[in-house]
mmCIF file of C-alpha atoms in Angstrom:
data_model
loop_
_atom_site.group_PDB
_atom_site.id
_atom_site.type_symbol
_atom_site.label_atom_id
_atom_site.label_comp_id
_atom_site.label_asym_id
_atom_site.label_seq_id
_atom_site.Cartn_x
_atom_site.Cartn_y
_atom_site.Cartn_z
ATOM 1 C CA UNK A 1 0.000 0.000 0.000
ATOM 2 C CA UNK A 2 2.862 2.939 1.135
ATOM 3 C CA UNK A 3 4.562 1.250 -2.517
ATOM 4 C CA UNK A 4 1.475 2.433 -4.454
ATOM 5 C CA UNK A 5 1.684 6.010 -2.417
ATOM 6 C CA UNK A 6 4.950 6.436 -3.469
ATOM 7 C CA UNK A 7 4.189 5.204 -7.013
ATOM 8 C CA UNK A 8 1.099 7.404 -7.299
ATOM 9 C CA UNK A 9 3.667 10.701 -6.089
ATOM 10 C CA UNK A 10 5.946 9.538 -8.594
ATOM 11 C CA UNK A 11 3.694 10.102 -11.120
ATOM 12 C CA UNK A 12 2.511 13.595 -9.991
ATOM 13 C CA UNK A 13 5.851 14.862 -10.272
ATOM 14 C CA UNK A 14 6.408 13.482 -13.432
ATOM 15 C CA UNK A 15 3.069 15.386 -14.617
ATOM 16 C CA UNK A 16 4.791 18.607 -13.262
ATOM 17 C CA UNK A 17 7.622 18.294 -15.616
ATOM 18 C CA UNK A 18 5.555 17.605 -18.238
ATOM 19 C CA UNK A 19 3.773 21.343 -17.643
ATOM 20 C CA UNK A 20 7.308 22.481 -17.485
ATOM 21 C CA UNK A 21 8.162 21.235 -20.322
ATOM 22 C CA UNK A 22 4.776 22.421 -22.094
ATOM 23 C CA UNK A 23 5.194 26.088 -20.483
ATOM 24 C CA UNK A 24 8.765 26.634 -22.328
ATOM 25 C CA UNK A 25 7.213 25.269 -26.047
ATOM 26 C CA UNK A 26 4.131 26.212 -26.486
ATOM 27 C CA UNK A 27 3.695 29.846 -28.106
ATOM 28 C CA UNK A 28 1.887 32.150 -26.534
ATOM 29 C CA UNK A 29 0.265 33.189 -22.984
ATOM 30 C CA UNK A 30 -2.682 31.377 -23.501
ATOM 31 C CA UNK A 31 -1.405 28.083 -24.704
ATOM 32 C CA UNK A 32 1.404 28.362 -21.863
ATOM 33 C CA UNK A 33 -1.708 28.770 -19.243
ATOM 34 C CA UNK A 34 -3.799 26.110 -20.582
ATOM 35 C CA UNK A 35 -0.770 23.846 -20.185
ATOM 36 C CA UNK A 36 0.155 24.883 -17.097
ATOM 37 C CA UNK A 37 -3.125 25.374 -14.936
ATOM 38 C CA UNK A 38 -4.270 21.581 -15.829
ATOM 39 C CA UNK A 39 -1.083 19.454 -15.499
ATOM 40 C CA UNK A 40 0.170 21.914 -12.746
ATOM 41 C CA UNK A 41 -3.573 21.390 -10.859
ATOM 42 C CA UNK A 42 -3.318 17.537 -11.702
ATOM 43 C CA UNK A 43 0.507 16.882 -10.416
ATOM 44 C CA UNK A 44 0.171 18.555 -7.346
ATOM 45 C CA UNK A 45 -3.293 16.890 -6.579
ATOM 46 C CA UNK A 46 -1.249 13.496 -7.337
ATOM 47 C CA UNK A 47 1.194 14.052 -5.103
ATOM 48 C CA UNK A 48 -0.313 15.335 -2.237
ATOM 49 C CA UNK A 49 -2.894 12.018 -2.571
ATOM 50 C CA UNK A 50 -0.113 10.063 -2.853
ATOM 51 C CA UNK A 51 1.490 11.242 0.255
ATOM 52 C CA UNK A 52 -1.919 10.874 2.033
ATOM 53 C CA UNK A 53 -2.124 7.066 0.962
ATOM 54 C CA UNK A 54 1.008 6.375 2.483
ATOM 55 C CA UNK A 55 0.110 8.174 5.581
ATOM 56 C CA UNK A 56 -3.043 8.216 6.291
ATOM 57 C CA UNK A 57 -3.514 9.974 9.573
ATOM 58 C CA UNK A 58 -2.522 13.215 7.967
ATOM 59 C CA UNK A 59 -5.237 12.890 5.193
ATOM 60 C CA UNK A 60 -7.219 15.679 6.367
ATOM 61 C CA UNK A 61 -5.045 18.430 5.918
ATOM 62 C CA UNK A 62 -3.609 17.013 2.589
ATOM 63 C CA UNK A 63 -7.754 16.367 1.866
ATOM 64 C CA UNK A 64 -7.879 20.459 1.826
ATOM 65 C CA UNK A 65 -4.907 21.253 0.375
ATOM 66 C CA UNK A 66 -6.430 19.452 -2.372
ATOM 67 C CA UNK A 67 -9.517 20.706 -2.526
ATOM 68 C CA UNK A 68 -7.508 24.354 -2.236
ATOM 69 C CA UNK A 69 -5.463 23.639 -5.133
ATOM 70 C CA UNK A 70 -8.661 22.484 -7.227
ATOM 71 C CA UNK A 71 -10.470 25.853 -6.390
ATOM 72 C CA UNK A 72 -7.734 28.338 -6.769
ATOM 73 C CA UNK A 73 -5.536 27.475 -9.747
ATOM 74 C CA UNK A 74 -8.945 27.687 -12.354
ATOM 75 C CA UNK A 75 -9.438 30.775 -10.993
ATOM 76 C CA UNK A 76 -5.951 32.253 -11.014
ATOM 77 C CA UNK A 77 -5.249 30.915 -14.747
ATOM 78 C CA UNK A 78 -8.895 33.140 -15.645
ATOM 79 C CA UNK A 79 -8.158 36.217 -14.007
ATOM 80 C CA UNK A 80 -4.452 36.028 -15.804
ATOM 81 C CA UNK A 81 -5.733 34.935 -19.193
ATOM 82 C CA UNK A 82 -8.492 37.965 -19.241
ATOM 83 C CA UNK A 83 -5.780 40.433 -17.838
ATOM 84 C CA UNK A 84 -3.845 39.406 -20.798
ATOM 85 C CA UNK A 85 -6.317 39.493 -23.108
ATOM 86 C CA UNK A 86 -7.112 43.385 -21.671
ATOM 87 C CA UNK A 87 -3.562 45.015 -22.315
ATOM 88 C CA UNK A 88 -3.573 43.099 -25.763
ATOM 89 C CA UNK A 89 -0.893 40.402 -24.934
ATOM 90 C CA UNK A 90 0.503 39.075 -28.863
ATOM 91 C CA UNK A 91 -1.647 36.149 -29.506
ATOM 92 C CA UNK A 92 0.307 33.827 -31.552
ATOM 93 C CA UNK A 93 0.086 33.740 -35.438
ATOM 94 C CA UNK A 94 -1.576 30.203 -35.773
ATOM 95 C CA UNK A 95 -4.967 31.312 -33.777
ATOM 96 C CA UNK A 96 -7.650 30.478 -36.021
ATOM 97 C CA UNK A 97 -10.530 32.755 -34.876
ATOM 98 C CA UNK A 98 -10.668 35.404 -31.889
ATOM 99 C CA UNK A 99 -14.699 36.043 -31.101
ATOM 100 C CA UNK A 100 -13.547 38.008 -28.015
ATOM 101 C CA UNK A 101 -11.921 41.107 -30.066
ATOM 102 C CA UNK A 102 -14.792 41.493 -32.510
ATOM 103 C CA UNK A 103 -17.611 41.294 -29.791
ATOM 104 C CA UNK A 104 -15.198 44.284 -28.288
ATOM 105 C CA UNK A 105 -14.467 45.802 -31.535
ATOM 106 C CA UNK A 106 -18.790 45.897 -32.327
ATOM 107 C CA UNK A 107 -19.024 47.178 -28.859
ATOM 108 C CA UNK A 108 -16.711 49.999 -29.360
ATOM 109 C CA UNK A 109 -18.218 51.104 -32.271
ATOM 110 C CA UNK A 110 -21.940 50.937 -31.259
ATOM 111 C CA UNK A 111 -20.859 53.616 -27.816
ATOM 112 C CA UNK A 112 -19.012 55.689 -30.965
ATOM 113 C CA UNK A 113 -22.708 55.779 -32.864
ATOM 114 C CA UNK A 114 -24.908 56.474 -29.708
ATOM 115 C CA UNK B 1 12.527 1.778 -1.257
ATOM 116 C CA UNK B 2 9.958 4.441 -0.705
ATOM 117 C CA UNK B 3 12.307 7.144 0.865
ATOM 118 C CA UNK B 4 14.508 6.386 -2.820
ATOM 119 C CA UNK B 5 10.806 6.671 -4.868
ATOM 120 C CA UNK B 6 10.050 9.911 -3.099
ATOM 121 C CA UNK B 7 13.882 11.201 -3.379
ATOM 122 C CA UNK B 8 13.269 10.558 -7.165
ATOM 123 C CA UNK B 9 9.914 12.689 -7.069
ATOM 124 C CA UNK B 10 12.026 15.447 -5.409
ATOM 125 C CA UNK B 11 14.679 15.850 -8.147
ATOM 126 C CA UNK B 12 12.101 15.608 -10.695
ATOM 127 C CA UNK B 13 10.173 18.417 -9.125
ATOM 128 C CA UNK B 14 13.334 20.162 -8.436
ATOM 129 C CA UNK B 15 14.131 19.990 -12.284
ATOM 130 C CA UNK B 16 10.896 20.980 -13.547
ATOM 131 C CA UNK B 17 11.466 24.477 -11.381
ATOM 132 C CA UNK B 18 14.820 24.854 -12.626
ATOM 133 C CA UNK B 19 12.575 24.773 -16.665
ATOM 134 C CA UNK B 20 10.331 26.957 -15.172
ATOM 135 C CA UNK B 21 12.890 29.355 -13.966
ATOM 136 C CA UNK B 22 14.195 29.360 -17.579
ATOM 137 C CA UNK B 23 11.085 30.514 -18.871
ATOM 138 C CA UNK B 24 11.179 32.933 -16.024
ATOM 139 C CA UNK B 25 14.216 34.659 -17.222
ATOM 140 C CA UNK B 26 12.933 34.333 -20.825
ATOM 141 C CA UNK B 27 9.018 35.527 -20.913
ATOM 142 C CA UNK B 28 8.614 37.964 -23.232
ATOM 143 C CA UNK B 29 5.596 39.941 -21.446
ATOM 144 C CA UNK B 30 5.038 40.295 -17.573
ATOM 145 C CA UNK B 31 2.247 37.991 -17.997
ATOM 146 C CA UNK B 32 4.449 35.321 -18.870
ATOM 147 C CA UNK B 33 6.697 35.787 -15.258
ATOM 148 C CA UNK B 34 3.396 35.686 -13.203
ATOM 149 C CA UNK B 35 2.104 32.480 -15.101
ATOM 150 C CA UNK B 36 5.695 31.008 -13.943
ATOM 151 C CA UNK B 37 5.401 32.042 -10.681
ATOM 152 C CA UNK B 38 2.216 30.770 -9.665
ATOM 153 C CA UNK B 39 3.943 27.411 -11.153
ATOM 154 C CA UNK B 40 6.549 27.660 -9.316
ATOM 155 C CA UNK B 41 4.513 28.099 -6.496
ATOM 156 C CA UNK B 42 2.119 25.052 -6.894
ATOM 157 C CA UNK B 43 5.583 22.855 -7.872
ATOM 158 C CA UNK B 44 6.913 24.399 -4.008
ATOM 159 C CA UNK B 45 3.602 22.680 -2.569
ATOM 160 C CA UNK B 46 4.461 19.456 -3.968
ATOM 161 C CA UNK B 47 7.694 19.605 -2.545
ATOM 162 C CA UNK B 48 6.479 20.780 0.723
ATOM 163 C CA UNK B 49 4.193 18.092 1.370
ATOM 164 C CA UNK B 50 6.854 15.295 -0.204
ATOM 165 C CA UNK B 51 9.662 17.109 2.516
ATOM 166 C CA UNK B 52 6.667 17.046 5.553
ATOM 167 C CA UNK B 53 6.375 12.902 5.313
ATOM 168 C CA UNK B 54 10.364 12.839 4.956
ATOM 169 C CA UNK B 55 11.135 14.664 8.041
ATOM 170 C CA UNK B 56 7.768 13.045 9.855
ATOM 171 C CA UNK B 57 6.923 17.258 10.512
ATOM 172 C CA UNK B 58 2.894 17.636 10.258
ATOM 173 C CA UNK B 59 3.118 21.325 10.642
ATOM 174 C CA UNK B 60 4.570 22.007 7.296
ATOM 175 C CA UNK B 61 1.649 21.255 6.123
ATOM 176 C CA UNK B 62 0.155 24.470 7.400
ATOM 177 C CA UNK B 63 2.657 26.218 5.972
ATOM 178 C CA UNK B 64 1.690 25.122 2.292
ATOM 179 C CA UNK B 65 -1.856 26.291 2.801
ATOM 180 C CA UNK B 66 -0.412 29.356 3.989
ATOM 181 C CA UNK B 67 1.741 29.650 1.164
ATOM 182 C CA UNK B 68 -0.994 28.721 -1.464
ATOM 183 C CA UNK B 69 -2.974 31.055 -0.170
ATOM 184 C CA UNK B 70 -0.554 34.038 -0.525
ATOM 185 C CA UNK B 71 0.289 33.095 -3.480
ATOM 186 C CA UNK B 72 -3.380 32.947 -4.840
ATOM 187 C CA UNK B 73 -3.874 36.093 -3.520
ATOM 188 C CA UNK B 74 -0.988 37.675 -4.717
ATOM 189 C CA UNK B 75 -2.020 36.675 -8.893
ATOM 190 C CA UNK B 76 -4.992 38.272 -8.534
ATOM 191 C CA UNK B 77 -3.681 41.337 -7.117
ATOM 192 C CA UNK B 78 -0.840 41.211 -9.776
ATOM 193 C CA UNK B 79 -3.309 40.740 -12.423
ATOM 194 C CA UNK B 80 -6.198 43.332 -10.951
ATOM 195 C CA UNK B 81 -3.228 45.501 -11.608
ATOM 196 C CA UNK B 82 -2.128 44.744 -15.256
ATOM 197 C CA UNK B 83 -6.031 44.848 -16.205
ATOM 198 C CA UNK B 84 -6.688 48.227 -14.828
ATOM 199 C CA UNK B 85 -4.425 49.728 -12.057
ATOM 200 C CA UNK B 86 -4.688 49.640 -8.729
ATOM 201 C CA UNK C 1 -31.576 30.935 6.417
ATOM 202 C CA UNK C 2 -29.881 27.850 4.200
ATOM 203 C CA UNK C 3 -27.365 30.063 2.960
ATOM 204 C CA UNK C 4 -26.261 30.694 6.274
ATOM 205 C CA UNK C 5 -26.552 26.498 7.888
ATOM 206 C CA UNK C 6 -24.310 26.111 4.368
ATOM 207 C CA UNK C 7 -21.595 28.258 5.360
ATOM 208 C CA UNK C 8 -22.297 26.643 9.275
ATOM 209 C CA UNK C 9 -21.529 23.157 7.676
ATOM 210 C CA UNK C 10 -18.298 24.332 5.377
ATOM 211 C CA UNK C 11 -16.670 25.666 8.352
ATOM 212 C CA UNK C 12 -16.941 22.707 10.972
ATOM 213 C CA UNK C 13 -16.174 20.330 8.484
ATOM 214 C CA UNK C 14 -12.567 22.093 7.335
ATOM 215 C CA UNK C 15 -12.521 23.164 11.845
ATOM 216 C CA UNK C 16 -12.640 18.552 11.975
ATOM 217 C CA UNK C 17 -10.626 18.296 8.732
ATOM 218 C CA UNK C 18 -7.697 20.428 10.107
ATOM 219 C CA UNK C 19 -7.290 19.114 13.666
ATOM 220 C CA UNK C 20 -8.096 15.481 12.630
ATOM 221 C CA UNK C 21 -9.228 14.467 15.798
ATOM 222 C CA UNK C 22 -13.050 14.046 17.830
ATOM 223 C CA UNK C 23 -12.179 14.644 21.495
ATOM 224 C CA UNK C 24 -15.519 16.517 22.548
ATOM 225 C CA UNK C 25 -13.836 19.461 23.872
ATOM 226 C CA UNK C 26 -12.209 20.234 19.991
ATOM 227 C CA UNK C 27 -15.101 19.472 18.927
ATOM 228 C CA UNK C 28 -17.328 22.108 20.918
ATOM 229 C CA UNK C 29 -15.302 24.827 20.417
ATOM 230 C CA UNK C 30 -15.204 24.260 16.752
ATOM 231 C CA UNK C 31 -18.739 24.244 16.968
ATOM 232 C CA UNK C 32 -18.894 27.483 18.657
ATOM 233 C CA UNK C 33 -16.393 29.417 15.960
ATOM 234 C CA UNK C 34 -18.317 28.060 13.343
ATOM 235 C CA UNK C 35 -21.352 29.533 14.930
ATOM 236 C CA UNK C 36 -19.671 33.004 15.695
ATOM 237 C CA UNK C 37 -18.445 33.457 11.690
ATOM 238 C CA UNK C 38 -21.482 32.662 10.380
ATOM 239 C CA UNK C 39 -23.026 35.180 12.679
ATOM 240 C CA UNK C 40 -20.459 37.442 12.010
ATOM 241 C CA UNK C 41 -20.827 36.701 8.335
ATOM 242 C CA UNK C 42 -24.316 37.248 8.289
ATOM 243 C CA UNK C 43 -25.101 39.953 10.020
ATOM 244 C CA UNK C 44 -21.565 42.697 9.872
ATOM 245 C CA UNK C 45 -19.697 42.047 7.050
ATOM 246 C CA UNK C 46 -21.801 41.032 3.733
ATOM 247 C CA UNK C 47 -25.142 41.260 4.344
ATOM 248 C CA UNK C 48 -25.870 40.175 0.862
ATOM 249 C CA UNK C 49 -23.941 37.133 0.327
ATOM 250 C CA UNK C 50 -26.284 34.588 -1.255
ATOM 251 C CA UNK C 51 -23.851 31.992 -2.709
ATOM 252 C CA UNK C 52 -25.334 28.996 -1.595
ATOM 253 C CA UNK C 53 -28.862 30.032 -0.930
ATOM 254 C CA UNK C 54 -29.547 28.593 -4.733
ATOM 255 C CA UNK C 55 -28.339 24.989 -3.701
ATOM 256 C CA UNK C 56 -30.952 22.577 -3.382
ATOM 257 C CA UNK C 57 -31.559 19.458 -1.248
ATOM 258 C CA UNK C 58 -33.401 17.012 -2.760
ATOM 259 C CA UNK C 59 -32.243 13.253 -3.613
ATOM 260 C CA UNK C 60 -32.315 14.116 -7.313
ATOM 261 C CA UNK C 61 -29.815 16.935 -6.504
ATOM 262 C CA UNK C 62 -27.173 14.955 -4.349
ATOM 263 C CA UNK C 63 -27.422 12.464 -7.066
ATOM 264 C CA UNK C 64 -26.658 14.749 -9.652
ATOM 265 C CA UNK C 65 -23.731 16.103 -7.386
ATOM 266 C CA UNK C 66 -22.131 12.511 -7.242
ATOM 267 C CA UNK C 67 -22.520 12.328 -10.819
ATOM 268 C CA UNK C 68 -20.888 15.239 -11.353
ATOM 269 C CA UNK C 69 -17.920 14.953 -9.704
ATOM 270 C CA UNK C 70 -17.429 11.853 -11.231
ATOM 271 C CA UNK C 71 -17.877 13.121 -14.734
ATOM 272 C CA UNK C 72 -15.090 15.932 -13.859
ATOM 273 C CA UNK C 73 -12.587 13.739 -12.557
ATOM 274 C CA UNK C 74 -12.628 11.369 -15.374
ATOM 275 C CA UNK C 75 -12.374 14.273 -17.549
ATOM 276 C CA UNK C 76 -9.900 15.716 -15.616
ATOM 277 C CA UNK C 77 -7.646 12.437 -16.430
ATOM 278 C CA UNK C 78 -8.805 12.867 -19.681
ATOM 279 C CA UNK C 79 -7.285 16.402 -20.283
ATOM 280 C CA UNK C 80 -3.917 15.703 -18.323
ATOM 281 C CA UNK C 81 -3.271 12.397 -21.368
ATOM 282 C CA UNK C 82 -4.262 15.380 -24.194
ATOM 283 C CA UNK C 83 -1.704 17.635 -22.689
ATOM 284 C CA UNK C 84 1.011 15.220 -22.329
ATOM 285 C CA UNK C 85 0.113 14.378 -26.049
ATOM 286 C CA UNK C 86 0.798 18.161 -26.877
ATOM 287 C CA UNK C 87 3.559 18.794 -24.922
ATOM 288 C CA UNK C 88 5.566 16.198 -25.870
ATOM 289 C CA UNK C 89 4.611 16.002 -29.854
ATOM 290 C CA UNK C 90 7.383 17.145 -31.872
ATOM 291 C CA UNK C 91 5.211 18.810 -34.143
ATOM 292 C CA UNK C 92 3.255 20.720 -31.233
ATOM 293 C CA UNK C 93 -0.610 19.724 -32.958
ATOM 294 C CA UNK C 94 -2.358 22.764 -32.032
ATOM 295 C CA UNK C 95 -4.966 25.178 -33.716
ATOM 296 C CA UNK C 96 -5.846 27.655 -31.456
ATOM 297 C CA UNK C 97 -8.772 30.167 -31.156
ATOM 298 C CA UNK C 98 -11.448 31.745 -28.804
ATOM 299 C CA UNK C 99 -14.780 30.750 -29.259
ATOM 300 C CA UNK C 100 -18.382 31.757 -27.961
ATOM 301 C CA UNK C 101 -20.567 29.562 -26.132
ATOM 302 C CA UNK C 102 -23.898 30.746 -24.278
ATOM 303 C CA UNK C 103 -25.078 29.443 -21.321
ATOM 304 C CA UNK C 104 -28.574 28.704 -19.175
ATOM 305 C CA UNK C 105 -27.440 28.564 -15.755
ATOM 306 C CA UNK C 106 -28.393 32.005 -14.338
ATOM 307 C CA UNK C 107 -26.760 31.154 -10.428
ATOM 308 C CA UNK C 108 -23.932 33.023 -9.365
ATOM 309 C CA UNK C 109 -21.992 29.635 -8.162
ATOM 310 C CA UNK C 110 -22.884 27.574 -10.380
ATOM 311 C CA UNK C 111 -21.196 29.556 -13.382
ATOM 312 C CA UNK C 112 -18.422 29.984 -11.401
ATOM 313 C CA UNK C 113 -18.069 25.812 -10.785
ATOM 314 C CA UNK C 114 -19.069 25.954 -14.878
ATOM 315 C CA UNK C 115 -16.109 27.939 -15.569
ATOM 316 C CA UNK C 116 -13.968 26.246 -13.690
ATOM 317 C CA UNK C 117 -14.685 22.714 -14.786
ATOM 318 C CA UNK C 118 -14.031 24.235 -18.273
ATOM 319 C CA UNK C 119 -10.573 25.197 -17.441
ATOM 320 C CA UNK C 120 -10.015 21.886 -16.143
ATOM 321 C CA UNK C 121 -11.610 19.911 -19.042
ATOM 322 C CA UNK C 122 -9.150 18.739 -22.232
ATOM 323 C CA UNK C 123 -7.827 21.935 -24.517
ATOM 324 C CA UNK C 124 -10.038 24.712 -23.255
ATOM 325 C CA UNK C 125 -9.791 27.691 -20.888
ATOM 326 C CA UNK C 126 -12.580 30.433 -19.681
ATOM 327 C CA UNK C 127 -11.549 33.947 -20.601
ATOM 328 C CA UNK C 128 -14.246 36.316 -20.396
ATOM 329 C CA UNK C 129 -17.932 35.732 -19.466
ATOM 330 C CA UNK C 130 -20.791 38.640 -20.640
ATOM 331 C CA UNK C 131 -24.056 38.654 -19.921
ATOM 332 C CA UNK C 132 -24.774 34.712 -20.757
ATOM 333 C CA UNK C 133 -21.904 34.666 -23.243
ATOM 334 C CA UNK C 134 -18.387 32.375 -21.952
ATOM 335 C CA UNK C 135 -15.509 33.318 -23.904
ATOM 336 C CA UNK C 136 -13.093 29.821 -24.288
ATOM 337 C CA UNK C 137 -9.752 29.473 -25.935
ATOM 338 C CA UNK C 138 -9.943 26.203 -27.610
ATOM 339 C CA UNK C 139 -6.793 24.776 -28.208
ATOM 340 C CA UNK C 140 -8.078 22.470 -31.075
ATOM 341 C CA UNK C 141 -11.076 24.835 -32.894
ATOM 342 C CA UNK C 142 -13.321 22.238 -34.377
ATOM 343 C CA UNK C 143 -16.148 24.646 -35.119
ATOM 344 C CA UNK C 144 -16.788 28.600 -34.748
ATOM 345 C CA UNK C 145 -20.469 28.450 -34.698
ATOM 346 C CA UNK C 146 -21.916 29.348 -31.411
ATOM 347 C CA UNK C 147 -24.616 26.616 -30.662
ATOM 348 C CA UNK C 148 -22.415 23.595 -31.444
ATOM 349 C CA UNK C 149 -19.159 25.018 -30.063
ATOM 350 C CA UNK C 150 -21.940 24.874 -26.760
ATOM 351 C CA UNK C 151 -23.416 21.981 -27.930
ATOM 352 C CA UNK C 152 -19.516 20.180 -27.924
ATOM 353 C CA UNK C 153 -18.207 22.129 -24.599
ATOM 354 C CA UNK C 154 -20.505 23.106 -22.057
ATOM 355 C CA UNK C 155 -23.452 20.656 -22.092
ATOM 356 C CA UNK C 156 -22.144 17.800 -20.471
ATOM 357 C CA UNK C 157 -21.553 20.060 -17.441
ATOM 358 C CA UNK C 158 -24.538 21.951 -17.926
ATOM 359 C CA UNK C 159 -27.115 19.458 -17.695
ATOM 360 C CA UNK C 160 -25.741 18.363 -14.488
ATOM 361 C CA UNK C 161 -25.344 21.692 -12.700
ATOM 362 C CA UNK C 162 -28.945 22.474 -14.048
ATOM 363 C CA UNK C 163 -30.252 20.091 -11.387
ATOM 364 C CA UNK C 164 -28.518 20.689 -8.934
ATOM 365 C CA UNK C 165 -29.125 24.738 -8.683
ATOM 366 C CA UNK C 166 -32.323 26.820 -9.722
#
C-alpha cells in the first residue's frame, strides 16, 4: 500500500515536468496557461494524494490542500488569461478565430454611434 | 525503497522548477513571469508536502496552505493591476 | 436561512478536517467558531452574500452532485493524457482560437463551478464571461459556430449543474 503512495507521487511529479516542459514550447500566454493550470492542478493533486495514501492519519489536511489547489488554480489561470487578453498580450500567429476582439471591436463602435 | 521513490519525485520536481525558472528569465511579457510564478509556487507545494512525510513534521503542512494562499492572492492582485491599475 | 446552515456546515467540516481528531472538547469549540463566523458573516460584514442560498436538497440533486464529480474527474484524467500528447509532440498539434458559447445557468456559483470545470476539461480555458456569453480558448477549434461550439463544450456540465441549482 505505502509502494502504491509512493508510485502514485511519482507520477505527480512526473506530470509537473511535463507542464514544465509544455510552459517553455508552447507559443503564446494562452497556450502556456492552458498547459500549465491543468497538469500543474493535476501533479500537485497526485502528489499530495499520494502522500496521504502512504500516511493516512494526515489525510485531512492534505484532503484540503487538495480541494484548495482544485479551487484556486482555475481561478488564477482566468483572471491572468483575461488580464492578458485586456492590455492586448501578442496572440500567436496560428490562432484560427478570436470572437472576443470582434464582440469588443462591435461594442466599441456601437458607444461611438450612440 | 519508498524514501529512494520519493527522493526521485524530489529531483524531478526540483528539475521541472529549474525549466520553469528558464522561462522565467525568458518571458517575453510580464504575464508570462506571473504564469511562472504561480507554477513555481504550486511545484513548491508538492515539494512541501513530499519534505513534511520525509522529516515526519505535520506542521509544514500548514505552511503550504499558507503559502498557497498568498500566493493565490498575490495573482490576482498582480493581475487586478495589469487589467486596470490599482 | 440555508445560505447561512451552508456556510455553518463548510466551516466545521474544514474546523474537523484540520485538527483530525473528535475529542468533545475540539469538537465544541469548533462548533462554537463556526457559529460566531457565520453570525459574524451574516449579520456585519456582507449582508448580501447569497452563494449557496440557490443549492438545493433534494435526492435528485445529491445524485446529480455525485454524478458530477465523477464526470469531472474522469475528464480531468482525460485532459492531463491530451496535454502530455501536446507537450511532448514534436510537431506541437495545435490550432488555437477563442470561441463563444452561451449558457442557461443564471446562479452566481454555479457559473463559477461551470467555468472552472471548463478550465479543467481537455484543450479549453474560460476567458471572459458577458451577460450569458463564456468566452473559451480552444486549443483544437473544431467549429466557430456558437450553438455547437456549446453543444460540444458546455453541455455535459450543464445538464448536471442544471439540477442541482435553480
Amino acid at each position: 500500500m505505502e509502494l502504491f503512495g509512493a508510485l502514485i507521487t511519482l507520477l505527480g511529479s512526473i506530470i509537473l515536468l511535463i507542464a514544465a516542459i509544455g510552459l517553455v514550447r508552447m507559443p503564446d500566454v494562452y497556450n502556456r496557461l492552458q498547459v500549465g493550470t491543468k497538469a500543474s492542478t493535476m501533479g500537485t493533486l497526485l502528489s499530495l494524494l499520494g502522500i496521504a495514501i502512504i500516511h493516512p492519519t494526515w489525510a485531512g489536511k492534505l484532503i484540503i490542500l487538495i480541494l484548495f489547489v482544485l479551487f484556486t488554480n482555475p481561478v488564477s489561470s482566468h483572471v491572468l488569461a483575461r488580464a492578458s487578453h485586456y492590455i492586448n498580450i501578442r496572440i500567436s500567429k496560428r490562432t484560427v478565430v478570436d470572437k472576443l476582439k470582434v464582440t469588443d471591436r462591435a461594442f466599441k463602435v456601437g458607444e461611438v454611434k450612440k | 525503497m519508498i524514501n529512494t521513490i520519493l527522493t526521485i519525485a524530489l529531483a524531478l520536481i526540483f528539475l521541472s522548477i529549474a525549466i520553469i525558472i528558464y522561462r522565467f528569465m525568458l518571458g517575453p511579457s510580464s504575464v508570462d513571469r506571473v504564469i511562472s510564478f504561480d507554477m513555481m509556487t504550486i511545484a513548491s507545494i508538492s515539494i512541501i508536502g513530499i519534505i513534511s512525510y520525509m522529516s515526519d513534521r505535520v506542521i509544514y503542512l500548514d505552511i503550504a496552505t499558507v503559502y498557497g494562499l498568498l500566493s493565490f492572492l498575490a495573482v490576482i492582485i498582480i493581475a487586478k493591476y495589469l487589467e486596470k491599475g490599482l | 436561512m440555508k445560505n447561512y446552515i451552508t456556510i455553518f456546515v463548510i466551516l466545521f467540516f474544514v474546523w474537523f478536517l484540520l485538527n483530525n481528531t473528535l475529542q468533545v472538547e475540539v469538537l465544541i469549540v469548533g462548533l462554537i467558531v463556526s457559529a460566531l463566523v457565520t453570525t459574524l458573516v451574516g449579520v456585519m460584514l456582507c449582508v448580501k452574500c447569497n452563494v449557496f442560498s440557490d443549492l438545493k436538497y433534494t435526492p435528485k440533486a445529491i445524485l446529480n452532485t455525485f454524478i458530477f464529480l465523477a464526470v469531472f474527474f474522469i475528464e480531468l484524467v482525460k485532459s492531463n493524457i491530451d496535454v502530455a500528447r501536446r507537450v511532448l509532440a514534436p510537431t506541437r498539434p495545435i490550432n488555437p482560437g477563442i470561441v463563444e458559447v452561451k449558457t442557461k445557468l443564471k446562479s452566481k456559483f454555479a457559473r463559477m463551478l461551470l467555468a472552472n470545470s471548463i478550465t479543467l476539461t481537455p484543450g479549453t480555458l474560460t476567458i471572459e464571461t458577458r451577460g450569458d456569453s463564456f468566452f473559451i480558448h480552444w486549443i483544437d477549434v473544431k467549429d466557430i459556430n456558437v450553438e455547437k461550439a456549446s453543444n460540444e463544450l458546455i453541455r455535459k456540465f450543464e445538464k448536471y449543474l442544471e439540477e442541482i441549482y435553480d
